[in-house]
Coordinates of C-alpha atoms and ligand atoms in Angstrom, one line a residue:
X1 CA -23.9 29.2 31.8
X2 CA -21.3 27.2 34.1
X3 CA -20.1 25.0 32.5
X4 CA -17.6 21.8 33.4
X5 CA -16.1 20.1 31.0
X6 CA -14.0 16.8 31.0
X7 CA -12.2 14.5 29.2
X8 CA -9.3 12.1 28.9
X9 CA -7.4 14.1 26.6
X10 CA -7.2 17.6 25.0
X11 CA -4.7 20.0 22.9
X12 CA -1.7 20.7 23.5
X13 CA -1.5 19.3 26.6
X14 CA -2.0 15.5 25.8
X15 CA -3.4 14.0 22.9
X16 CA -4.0 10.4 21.4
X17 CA -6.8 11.2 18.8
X18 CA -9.3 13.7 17.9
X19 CA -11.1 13.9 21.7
X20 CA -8.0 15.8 21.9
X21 CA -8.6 18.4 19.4
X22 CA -12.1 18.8 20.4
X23 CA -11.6 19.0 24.0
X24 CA -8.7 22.1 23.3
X25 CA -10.8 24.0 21.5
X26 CA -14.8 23.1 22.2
X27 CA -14.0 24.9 25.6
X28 CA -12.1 27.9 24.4
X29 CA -15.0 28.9 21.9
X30 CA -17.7 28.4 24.6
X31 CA -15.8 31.0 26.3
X32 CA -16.1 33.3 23.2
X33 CA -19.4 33.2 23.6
X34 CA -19.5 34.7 27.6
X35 CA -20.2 30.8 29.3
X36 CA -17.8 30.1 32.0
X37 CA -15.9 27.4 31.6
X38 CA -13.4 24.7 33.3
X39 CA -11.5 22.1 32.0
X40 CA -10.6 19.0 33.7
X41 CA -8.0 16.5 32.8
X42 CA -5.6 13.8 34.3
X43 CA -2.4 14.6 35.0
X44 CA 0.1 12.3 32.5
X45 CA 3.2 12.0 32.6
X46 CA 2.9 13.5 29.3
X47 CA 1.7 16.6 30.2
X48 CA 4.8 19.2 30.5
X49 CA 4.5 21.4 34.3
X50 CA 7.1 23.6 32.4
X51 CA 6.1 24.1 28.7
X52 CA 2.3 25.2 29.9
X53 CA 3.3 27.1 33.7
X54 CA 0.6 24.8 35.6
X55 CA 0.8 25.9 39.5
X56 CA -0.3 23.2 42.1
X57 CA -3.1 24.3 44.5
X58 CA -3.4 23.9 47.8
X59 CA -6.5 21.4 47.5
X60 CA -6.0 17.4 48.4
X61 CA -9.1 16.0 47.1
X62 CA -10.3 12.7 49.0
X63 CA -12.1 9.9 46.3
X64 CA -13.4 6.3 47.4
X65 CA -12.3 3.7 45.1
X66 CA -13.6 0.4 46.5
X67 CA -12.7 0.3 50.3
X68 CA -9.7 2.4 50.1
X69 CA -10.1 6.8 49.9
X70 CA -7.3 7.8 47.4
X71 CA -6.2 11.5 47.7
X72 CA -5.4 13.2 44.6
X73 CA -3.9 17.0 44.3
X74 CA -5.1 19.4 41.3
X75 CA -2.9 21.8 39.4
X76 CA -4.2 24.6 37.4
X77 CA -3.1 25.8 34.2
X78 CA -4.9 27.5 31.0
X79 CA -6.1 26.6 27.4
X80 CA -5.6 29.3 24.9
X81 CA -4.3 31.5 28.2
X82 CA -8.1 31.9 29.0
X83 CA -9.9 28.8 30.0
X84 CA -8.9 27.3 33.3
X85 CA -7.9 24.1 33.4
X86 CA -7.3 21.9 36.2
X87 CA -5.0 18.7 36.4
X88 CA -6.3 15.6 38.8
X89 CA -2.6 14.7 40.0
X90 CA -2.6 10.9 41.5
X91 CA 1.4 9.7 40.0
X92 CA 0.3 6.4 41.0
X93 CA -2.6 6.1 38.3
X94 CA -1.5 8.8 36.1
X95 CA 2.2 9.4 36.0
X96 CA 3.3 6.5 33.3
X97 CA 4.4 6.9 29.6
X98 CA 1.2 6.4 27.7
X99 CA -2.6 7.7 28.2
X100 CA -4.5 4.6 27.9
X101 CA -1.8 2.3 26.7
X102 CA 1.3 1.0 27.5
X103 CA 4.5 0.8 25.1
X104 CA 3.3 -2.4 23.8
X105 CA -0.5 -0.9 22.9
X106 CA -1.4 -3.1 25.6
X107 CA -4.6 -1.4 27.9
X108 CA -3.7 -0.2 31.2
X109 CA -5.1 -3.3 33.5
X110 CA -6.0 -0.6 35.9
X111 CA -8.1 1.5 33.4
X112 CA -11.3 1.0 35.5
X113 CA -9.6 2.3 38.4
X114 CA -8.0 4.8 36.7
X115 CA -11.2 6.6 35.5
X116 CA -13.5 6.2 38.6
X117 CA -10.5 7.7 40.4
X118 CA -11.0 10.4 37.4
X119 CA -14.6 10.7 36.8
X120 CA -15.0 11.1 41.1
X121 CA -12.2 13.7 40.8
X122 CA -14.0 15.9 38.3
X123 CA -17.1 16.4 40.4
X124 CA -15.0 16.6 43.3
X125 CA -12.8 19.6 42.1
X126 CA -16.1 21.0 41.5
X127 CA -17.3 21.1 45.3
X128 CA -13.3 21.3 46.2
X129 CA -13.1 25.3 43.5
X130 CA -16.8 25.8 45.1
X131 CA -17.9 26.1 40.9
X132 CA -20.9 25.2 40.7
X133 CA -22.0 23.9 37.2
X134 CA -25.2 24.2 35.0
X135 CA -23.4 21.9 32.8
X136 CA -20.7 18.5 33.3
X137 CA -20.1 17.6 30.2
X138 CA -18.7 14.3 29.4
X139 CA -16.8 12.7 26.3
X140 CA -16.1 9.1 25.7
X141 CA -15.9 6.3 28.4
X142 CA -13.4 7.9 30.4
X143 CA -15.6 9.8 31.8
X144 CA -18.9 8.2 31.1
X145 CA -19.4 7.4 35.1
X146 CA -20.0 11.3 35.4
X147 CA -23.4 11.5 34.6
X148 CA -24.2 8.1 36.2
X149 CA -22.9 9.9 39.7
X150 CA -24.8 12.4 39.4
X151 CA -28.1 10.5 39.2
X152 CA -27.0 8.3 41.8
X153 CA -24.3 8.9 44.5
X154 CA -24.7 12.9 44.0
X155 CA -28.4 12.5 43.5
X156 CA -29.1 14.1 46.6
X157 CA -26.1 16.2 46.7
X158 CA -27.3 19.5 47.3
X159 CA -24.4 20.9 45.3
X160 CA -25.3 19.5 42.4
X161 CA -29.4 19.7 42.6
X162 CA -29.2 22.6 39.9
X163 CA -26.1 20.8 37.6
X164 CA -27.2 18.9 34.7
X165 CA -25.3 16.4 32.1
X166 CA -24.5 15.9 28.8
X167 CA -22.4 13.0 27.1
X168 CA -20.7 13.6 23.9
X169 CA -19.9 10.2 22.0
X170 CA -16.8 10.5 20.1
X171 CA -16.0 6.9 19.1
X172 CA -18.3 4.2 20.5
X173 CA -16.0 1.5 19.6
X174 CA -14.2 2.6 22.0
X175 CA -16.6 1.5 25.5
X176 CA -14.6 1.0 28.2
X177 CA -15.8 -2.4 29.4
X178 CA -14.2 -4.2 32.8
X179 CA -15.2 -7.0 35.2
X180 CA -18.5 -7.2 37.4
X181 CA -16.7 -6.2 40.3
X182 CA -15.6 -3.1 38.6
X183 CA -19.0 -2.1 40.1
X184 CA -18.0 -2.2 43.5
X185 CA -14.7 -0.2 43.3
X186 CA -16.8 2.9 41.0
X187 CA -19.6 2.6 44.7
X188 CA -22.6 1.4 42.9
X189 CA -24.8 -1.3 44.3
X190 CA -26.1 -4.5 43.1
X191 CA -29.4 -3.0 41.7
X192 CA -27.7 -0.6 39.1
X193 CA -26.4 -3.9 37.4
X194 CA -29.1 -4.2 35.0
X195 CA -29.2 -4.4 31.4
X196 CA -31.2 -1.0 31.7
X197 CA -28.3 0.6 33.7
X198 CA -24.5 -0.3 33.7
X199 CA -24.6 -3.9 33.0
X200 CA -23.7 -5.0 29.5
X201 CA -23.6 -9.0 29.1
X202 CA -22.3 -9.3 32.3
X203 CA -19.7 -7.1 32.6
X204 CA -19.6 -3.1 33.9
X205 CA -20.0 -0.7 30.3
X206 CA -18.6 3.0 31.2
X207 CA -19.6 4.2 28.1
X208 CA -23.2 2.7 28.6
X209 CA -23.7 4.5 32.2
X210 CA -23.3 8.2 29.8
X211 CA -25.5 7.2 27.5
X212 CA -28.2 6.0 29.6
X213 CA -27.7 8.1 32.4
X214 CA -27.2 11.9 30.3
X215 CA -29.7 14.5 30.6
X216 CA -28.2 15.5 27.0
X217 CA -26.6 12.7 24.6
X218 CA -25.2 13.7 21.1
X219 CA -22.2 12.7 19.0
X220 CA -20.0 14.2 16.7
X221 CA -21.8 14.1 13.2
X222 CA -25.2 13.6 12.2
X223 CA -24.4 10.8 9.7
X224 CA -22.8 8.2 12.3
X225 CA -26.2 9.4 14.8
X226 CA -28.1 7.8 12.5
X227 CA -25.7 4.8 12.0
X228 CA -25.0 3.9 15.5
X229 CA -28.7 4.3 16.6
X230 CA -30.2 1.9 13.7
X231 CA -27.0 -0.3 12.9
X232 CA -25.7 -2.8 14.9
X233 CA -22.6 -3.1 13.1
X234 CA -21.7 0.6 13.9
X235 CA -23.6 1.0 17.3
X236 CA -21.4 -2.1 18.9
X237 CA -24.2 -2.8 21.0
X238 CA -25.6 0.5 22.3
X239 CA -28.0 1.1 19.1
X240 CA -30.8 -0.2 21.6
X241 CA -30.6 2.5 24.3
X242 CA -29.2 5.1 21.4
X243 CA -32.5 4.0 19.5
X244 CA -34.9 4.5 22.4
X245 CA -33.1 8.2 22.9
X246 CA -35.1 10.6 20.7
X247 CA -33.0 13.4 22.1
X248 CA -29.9 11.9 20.6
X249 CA -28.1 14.4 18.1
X250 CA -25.2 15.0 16.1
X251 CA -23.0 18.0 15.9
X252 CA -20.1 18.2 13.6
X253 CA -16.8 19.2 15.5
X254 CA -15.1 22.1 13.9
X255 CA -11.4 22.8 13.2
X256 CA -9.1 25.0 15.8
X257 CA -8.2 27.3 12.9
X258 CA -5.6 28.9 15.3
X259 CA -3.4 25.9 14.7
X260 CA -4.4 24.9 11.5
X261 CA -3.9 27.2 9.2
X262 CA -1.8 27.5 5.8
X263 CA -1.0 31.3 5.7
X264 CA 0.4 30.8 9.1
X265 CA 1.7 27.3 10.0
X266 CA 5.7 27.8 11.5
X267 CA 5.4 23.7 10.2
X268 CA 5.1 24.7 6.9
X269 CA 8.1 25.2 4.5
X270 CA 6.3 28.5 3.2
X271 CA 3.0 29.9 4.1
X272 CA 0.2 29.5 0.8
X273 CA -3.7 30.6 0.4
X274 CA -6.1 29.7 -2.1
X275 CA -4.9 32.7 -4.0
X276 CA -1.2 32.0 -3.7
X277 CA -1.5 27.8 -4.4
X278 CA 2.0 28.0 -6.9
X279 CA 3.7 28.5 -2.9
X280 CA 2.1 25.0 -1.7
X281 CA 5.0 23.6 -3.9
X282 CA 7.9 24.3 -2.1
X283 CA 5.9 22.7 1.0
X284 CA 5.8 19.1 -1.3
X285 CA 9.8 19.7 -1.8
X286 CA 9.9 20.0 1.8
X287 CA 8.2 16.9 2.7
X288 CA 9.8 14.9 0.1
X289 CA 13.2 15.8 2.0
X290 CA 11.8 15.3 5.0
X291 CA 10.2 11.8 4.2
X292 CA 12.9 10.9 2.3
X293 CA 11.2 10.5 -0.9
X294 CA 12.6 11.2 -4.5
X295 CA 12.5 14.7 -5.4
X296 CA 9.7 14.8 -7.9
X297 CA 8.0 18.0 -8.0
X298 CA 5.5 16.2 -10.4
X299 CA 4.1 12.9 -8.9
X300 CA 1.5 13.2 -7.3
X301 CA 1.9 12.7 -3.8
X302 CA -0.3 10.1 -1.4
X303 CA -0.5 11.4 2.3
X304 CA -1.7 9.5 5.2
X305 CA -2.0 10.8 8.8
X306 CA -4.0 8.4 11.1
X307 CA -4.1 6.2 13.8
X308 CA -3.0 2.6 12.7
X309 CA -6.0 0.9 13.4
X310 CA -8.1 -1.1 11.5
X311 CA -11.2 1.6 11.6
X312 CA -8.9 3.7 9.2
X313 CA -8.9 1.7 6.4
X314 CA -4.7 0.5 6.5
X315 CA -5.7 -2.8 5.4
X316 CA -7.3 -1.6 2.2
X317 CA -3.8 0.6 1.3
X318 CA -2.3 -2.8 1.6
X319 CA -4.1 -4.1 -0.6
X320 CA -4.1 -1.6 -3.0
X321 CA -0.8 1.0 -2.8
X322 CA 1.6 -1.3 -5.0
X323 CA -0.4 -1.0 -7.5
X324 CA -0.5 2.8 -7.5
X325 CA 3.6 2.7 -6.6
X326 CA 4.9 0.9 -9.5
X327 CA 2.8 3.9 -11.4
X328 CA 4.9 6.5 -10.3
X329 CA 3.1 8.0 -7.6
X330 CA 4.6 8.4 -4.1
X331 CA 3.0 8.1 -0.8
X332 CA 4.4 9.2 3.2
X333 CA 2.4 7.8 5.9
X334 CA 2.3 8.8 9.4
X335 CA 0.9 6.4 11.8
X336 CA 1.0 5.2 15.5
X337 CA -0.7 1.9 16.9
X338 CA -0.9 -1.1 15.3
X339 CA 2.9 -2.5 15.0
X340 CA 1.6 -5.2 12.5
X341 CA 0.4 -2.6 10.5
X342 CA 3.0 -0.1 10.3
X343 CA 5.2 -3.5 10.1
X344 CA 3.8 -4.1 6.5
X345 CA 3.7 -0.3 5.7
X346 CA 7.2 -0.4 6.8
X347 CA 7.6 -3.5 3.9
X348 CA 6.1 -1.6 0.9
X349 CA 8.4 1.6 2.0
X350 CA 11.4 -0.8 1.7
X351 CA 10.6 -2.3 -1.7
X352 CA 9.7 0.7 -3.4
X353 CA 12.6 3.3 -1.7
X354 CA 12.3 7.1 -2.9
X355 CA 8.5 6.2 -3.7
X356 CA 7.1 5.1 -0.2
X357 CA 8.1 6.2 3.3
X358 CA 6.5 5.5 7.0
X359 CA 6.9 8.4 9.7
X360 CA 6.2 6.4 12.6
X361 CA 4.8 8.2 16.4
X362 CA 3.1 10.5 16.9
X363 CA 4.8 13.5 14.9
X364 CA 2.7 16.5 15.2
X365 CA 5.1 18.9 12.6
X366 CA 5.2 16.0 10.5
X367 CA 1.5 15.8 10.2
X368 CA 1.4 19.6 9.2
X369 CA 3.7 18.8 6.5
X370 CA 1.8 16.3 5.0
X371 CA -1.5 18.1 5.2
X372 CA 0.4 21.0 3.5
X373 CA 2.7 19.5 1.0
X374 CA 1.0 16.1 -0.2
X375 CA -1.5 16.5 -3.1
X376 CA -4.0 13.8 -1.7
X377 CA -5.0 12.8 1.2
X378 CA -5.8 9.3 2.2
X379 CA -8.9 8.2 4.6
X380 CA -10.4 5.0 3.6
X381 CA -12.1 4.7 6.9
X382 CA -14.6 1.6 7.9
X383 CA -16.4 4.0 10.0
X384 CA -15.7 7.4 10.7
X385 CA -17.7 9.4 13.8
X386 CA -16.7 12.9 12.4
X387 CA -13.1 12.8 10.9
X388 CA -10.6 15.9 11.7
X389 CA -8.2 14.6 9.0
X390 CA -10.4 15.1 5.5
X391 CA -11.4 18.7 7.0
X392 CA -7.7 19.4 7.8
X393 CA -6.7 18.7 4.4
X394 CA -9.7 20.2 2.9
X395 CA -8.1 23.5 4.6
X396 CA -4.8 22.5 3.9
X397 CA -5.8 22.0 -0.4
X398 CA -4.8 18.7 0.0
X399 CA -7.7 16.8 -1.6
X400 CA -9.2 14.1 0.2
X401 CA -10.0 10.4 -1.4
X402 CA -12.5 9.1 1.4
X403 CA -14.9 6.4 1.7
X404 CA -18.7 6.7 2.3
X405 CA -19.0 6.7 6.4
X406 CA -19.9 8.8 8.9
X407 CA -18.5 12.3 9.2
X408 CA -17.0 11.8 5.7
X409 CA -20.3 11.5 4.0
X410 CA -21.0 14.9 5.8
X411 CA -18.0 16.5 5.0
X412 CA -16.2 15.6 1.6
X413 CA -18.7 16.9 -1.5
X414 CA -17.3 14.3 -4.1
X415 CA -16.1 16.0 -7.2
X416 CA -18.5 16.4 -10.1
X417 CA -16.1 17.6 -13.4
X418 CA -19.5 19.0 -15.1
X419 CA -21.0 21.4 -12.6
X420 CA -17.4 22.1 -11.2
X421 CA -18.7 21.3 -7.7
X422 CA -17.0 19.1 -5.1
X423 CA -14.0 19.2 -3.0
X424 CA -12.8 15.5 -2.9
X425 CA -13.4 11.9 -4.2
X426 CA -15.6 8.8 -2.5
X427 CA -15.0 5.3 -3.0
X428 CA -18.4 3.6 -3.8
X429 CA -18.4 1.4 -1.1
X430 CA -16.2 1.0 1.8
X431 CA -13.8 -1.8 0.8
X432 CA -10.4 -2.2 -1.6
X433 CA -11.8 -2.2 -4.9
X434 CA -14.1 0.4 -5.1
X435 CA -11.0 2.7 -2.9
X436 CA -9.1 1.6 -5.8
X437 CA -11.2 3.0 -8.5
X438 CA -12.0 6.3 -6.2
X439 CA -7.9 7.0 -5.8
X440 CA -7.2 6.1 -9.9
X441 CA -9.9 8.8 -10.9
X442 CA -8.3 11.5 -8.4
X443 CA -4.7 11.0 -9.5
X444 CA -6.2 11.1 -13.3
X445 CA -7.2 14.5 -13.0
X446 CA -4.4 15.5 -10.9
X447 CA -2.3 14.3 -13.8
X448 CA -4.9 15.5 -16.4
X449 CA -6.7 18.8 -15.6
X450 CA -4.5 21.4 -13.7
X451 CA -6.7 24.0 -13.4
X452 CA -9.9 21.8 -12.8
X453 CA -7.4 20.1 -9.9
X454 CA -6.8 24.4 -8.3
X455 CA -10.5 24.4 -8.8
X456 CA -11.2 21.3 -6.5
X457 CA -8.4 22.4 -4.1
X458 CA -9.6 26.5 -3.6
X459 CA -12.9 25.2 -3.2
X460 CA -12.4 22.5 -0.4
X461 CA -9.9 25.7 1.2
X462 CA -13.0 27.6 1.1
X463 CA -15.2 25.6 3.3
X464 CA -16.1 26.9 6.6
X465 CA -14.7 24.2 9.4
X466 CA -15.0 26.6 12.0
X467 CA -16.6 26.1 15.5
X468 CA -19.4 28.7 15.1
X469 CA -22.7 26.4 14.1
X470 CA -21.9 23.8 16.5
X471 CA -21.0 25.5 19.8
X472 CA -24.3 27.5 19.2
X473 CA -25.9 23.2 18.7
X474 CA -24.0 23.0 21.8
X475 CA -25.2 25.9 23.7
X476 CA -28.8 24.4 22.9
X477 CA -28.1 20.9 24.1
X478 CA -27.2 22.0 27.6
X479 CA -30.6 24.3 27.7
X480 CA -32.2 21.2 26.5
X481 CA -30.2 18.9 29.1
X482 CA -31.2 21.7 31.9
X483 CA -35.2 21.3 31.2
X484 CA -35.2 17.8 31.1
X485 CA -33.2 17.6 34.1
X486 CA -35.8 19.9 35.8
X487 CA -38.5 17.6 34.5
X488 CA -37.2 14.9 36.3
X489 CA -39.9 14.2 39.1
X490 CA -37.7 14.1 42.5
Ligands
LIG501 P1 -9.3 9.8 15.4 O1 -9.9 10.8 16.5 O2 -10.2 8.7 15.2 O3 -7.9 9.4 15.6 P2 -9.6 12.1 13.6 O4 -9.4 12.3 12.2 O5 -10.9 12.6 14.2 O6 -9.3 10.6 14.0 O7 -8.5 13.0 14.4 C1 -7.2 12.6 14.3 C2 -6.3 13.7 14.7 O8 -5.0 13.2 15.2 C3 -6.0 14.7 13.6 O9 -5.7 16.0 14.2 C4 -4.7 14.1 13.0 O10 -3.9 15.1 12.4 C5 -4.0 13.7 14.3 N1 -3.1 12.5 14.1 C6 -3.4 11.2 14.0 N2 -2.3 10.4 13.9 C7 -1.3 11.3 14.1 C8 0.2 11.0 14.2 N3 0.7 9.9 14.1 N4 0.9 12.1 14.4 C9 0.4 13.4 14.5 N5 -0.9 13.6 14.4 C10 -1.8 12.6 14.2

């Protein structure tokens, strides 16, 4: 199959959250399996010409955004040195510091611009490389006007007569919602701004037009499927259409376990397996050092690595870290976002000096260390579409505490002391106390139970987070995505 893949993000070129993981490494296993693949992806400022060798091409494309044609040039590079991958270079939408945000974690005022500009670029490199796809596949609201082209201004664009779409939800808080006349400048008319089309209380929804528009629609775990389709709380308004779309699966992302790996991380103060555990210690001394924490080989040690936003759960730390602090246990967090919150993270590191520390950015050798040196790891998420973290520091032995949401419910077997089964610990409910009560029982049998504690840690290194099961679920969508596109009466 021929397959076209974009997003707003992927590894290592330019990453804010886990579309970025997905998108580096969904591609390069597709590949494995014989498909032919492209990436495409705007080109940041963030994205180093150097570091990755990307060579300009000698294409201008031409893409209508209101009453103006914008040009845009491509450069080509390669993921994993065998998947092409091709940069949409406009500077004066893309080259700024920051992907969606500004330094302030404002939203680009232009985003709607931005992403038609994008979303018309990916098709166009299409026609502009003459590859034609099977397959566009979509992710998130960056790109979610894809598949609403392609059953409207590309309708009856011989090029794309055979192509099909999929969408691939990654977060649906995120929707990418702008103005009415937002409609105008993407070159759709009056009559696709319905309720059953792009319009979403009167305002243009780009997440909406994938959804409803996809010949295939899944997300990425079969846990938040089912919540955003029947919740409202979790479906932010889409649980309607999502509801009406009996097609609509979920298919757990898996791990890239090129770059994350214990017996081979360069991060990592000294390489351990689940055979060689006694070596993760000297990665805990090295994060200690690192984080600035006391040099305690024997509290245990709280890890965070997240986004700062209130979908992961920061507000219930708050509430409850002091407690564990004044207990002897340490905690390093690594966050970016939310300045408020990192602000009162920042507070509790102050107080409690040699017990707490914040690593603020985005720190990518940081967050190896912590996946590899702390003992627990922290996700208290409100809602959690698949999670990267808990499977990281599954793989890692750094147990995860989690709550019950999403991709954690279908990832983190909670540990059951009788049967010696489970590879983590889950709050009751998603809120402070019940976090509370999940976090005291882990760091009691840290501090209890040694061997039960190498028991829960080889087991969780054990699990198979690999990308094999779901690029086959993949592989299916698009033949599913193909027939139904085929079934559409023209
Ligand atoms: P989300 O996509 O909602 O941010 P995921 O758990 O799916 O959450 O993926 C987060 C990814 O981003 C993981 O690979 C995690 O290690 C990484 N990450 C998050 N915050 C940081 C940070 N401040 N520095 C480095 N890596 C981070």
């Amino acid at each position: 199959m021929k397959v076209l893949f974009a997003a707003g993000e992927a590894v290592p070129f330019c990453k804010t959250g886990g579309l970025a993981d997905v998108a580096g490494v969904l591609p390069v296993a597709l590949k494995g399996m014989k498909h032919d693949v492209r990436v495409v992806l705007p080109k940041y400022r963030d994205v180093d010409v150097h570091a990755y060798g990307l060579k300009p091409l000698d294409v201008v494309l031409r893409l209508p955004l209101g009453d103006v044609v914008e040009t845009a040039g491509l450069w080509e590079g390669r993921l994993a040195g065998k998947v092409p991958v091709y940069f949409v270079d406009a500077p004066k939408y893309f080259d700024r510091d920051g992907l969606y945000r500004d330094g302030n974690k404002v939203d680009f005022s232009d985003n709607d611009d931005r992403f038609i500009l994008f979303s018309r670029a990916v098709l166009e490199t299409a026609k502009a490389l003459d590859f034609r796809p099977d397959i566009v596949h979509a992710n998130d609201w960056q790109t979610g006007l894809i598949p609403a082209y392609l059953e409207t201004l590309y309708l009856l664009d011989a090029f794309f007569l055979p192509t099909a779409s999929v969408f691939t939800v990654h977060n649906i808080a995120y929707q990418g919602v702008f103005p009415k006349n937002t409609l105008f400048r993407a070159g759709f008319s009056w009559s696709d701004f319905t309720p059953d089309r792009l319009e979403f209380f009167d305002q243009v929804n780009f997440l909406k037009a994938g959804l409803v528009f996809a010949h295939g629609l899944n997300t990425v775990g079969p846990t938040y499927a089912r919540e955003i389709s029947s919740n409202p709380v979790f479906g932010r308004g889409m649980e309607g259409i999502l509801s009406l779309r009996k097609d609509f699966i979920g298919i757990l992302n898996g791990l890239d376990r090129r770059i994350w790996n214990p017996s081979k991380d360069p991060h990592l103060a000294r390489s351990f397996t689940s055979a060689n555990l006694a070596a993760r210690k000297d990665c805990k001394t090295d994060l200690q050092r690192e984080a600035g924490l006391d040099p305690d080989s024997r509290a245990p040690l709280l890890g965070m690595v997240s986004r700062m936003d209130p979908q992961k759960g920061v507000d219930i730390i708050l509430e409850i870290l002091e407690g564990f602090l004044k207990e002897g246990i340490q905690a390093v967090f690594l966050g970016s976002g939310d300045p408020e919150k990192k602000e009162a993270l920042r507070g509790l590191a102050k107080k409690h000096p040699g017990r707490a520390a914040v690593v603020e950015g985005f720190n990518d050798p940081m967050a190896h260390k912590i996946y590899g040196g702390a003992d627990l790891f922290l996700m208290p998420s409100l809602f959690e579409p698949c999670g990267l973290g808990q499977m990281i520091a599954l793989r890692y032995g750094c147990v995860p505490v989690v709550t019950p949401t999403g991709g954690l419910l279908d990832t983190v077997e909670p540990f059951n002391g009788e049967k010696h089964t489970g590879v983590g610990f889950m709050a009751q409910r998603p809120e402070a106390s019940a976090y509370r009560q999940a976090l005291a029982e882990a760091v009691s049998l840290y501090r209890s139970d040694p061997a039960a504690w190498r028991g829960l840690q080889q087991r969780g290194m054990s699990l198979d987070f690999g990308w094999g099961k779901s690029v086959e679920a993949y592989v299916a969508l698009y033949e599913r995505a193909l027939e139904r596109k085929r079934s559409i009466p023209r």
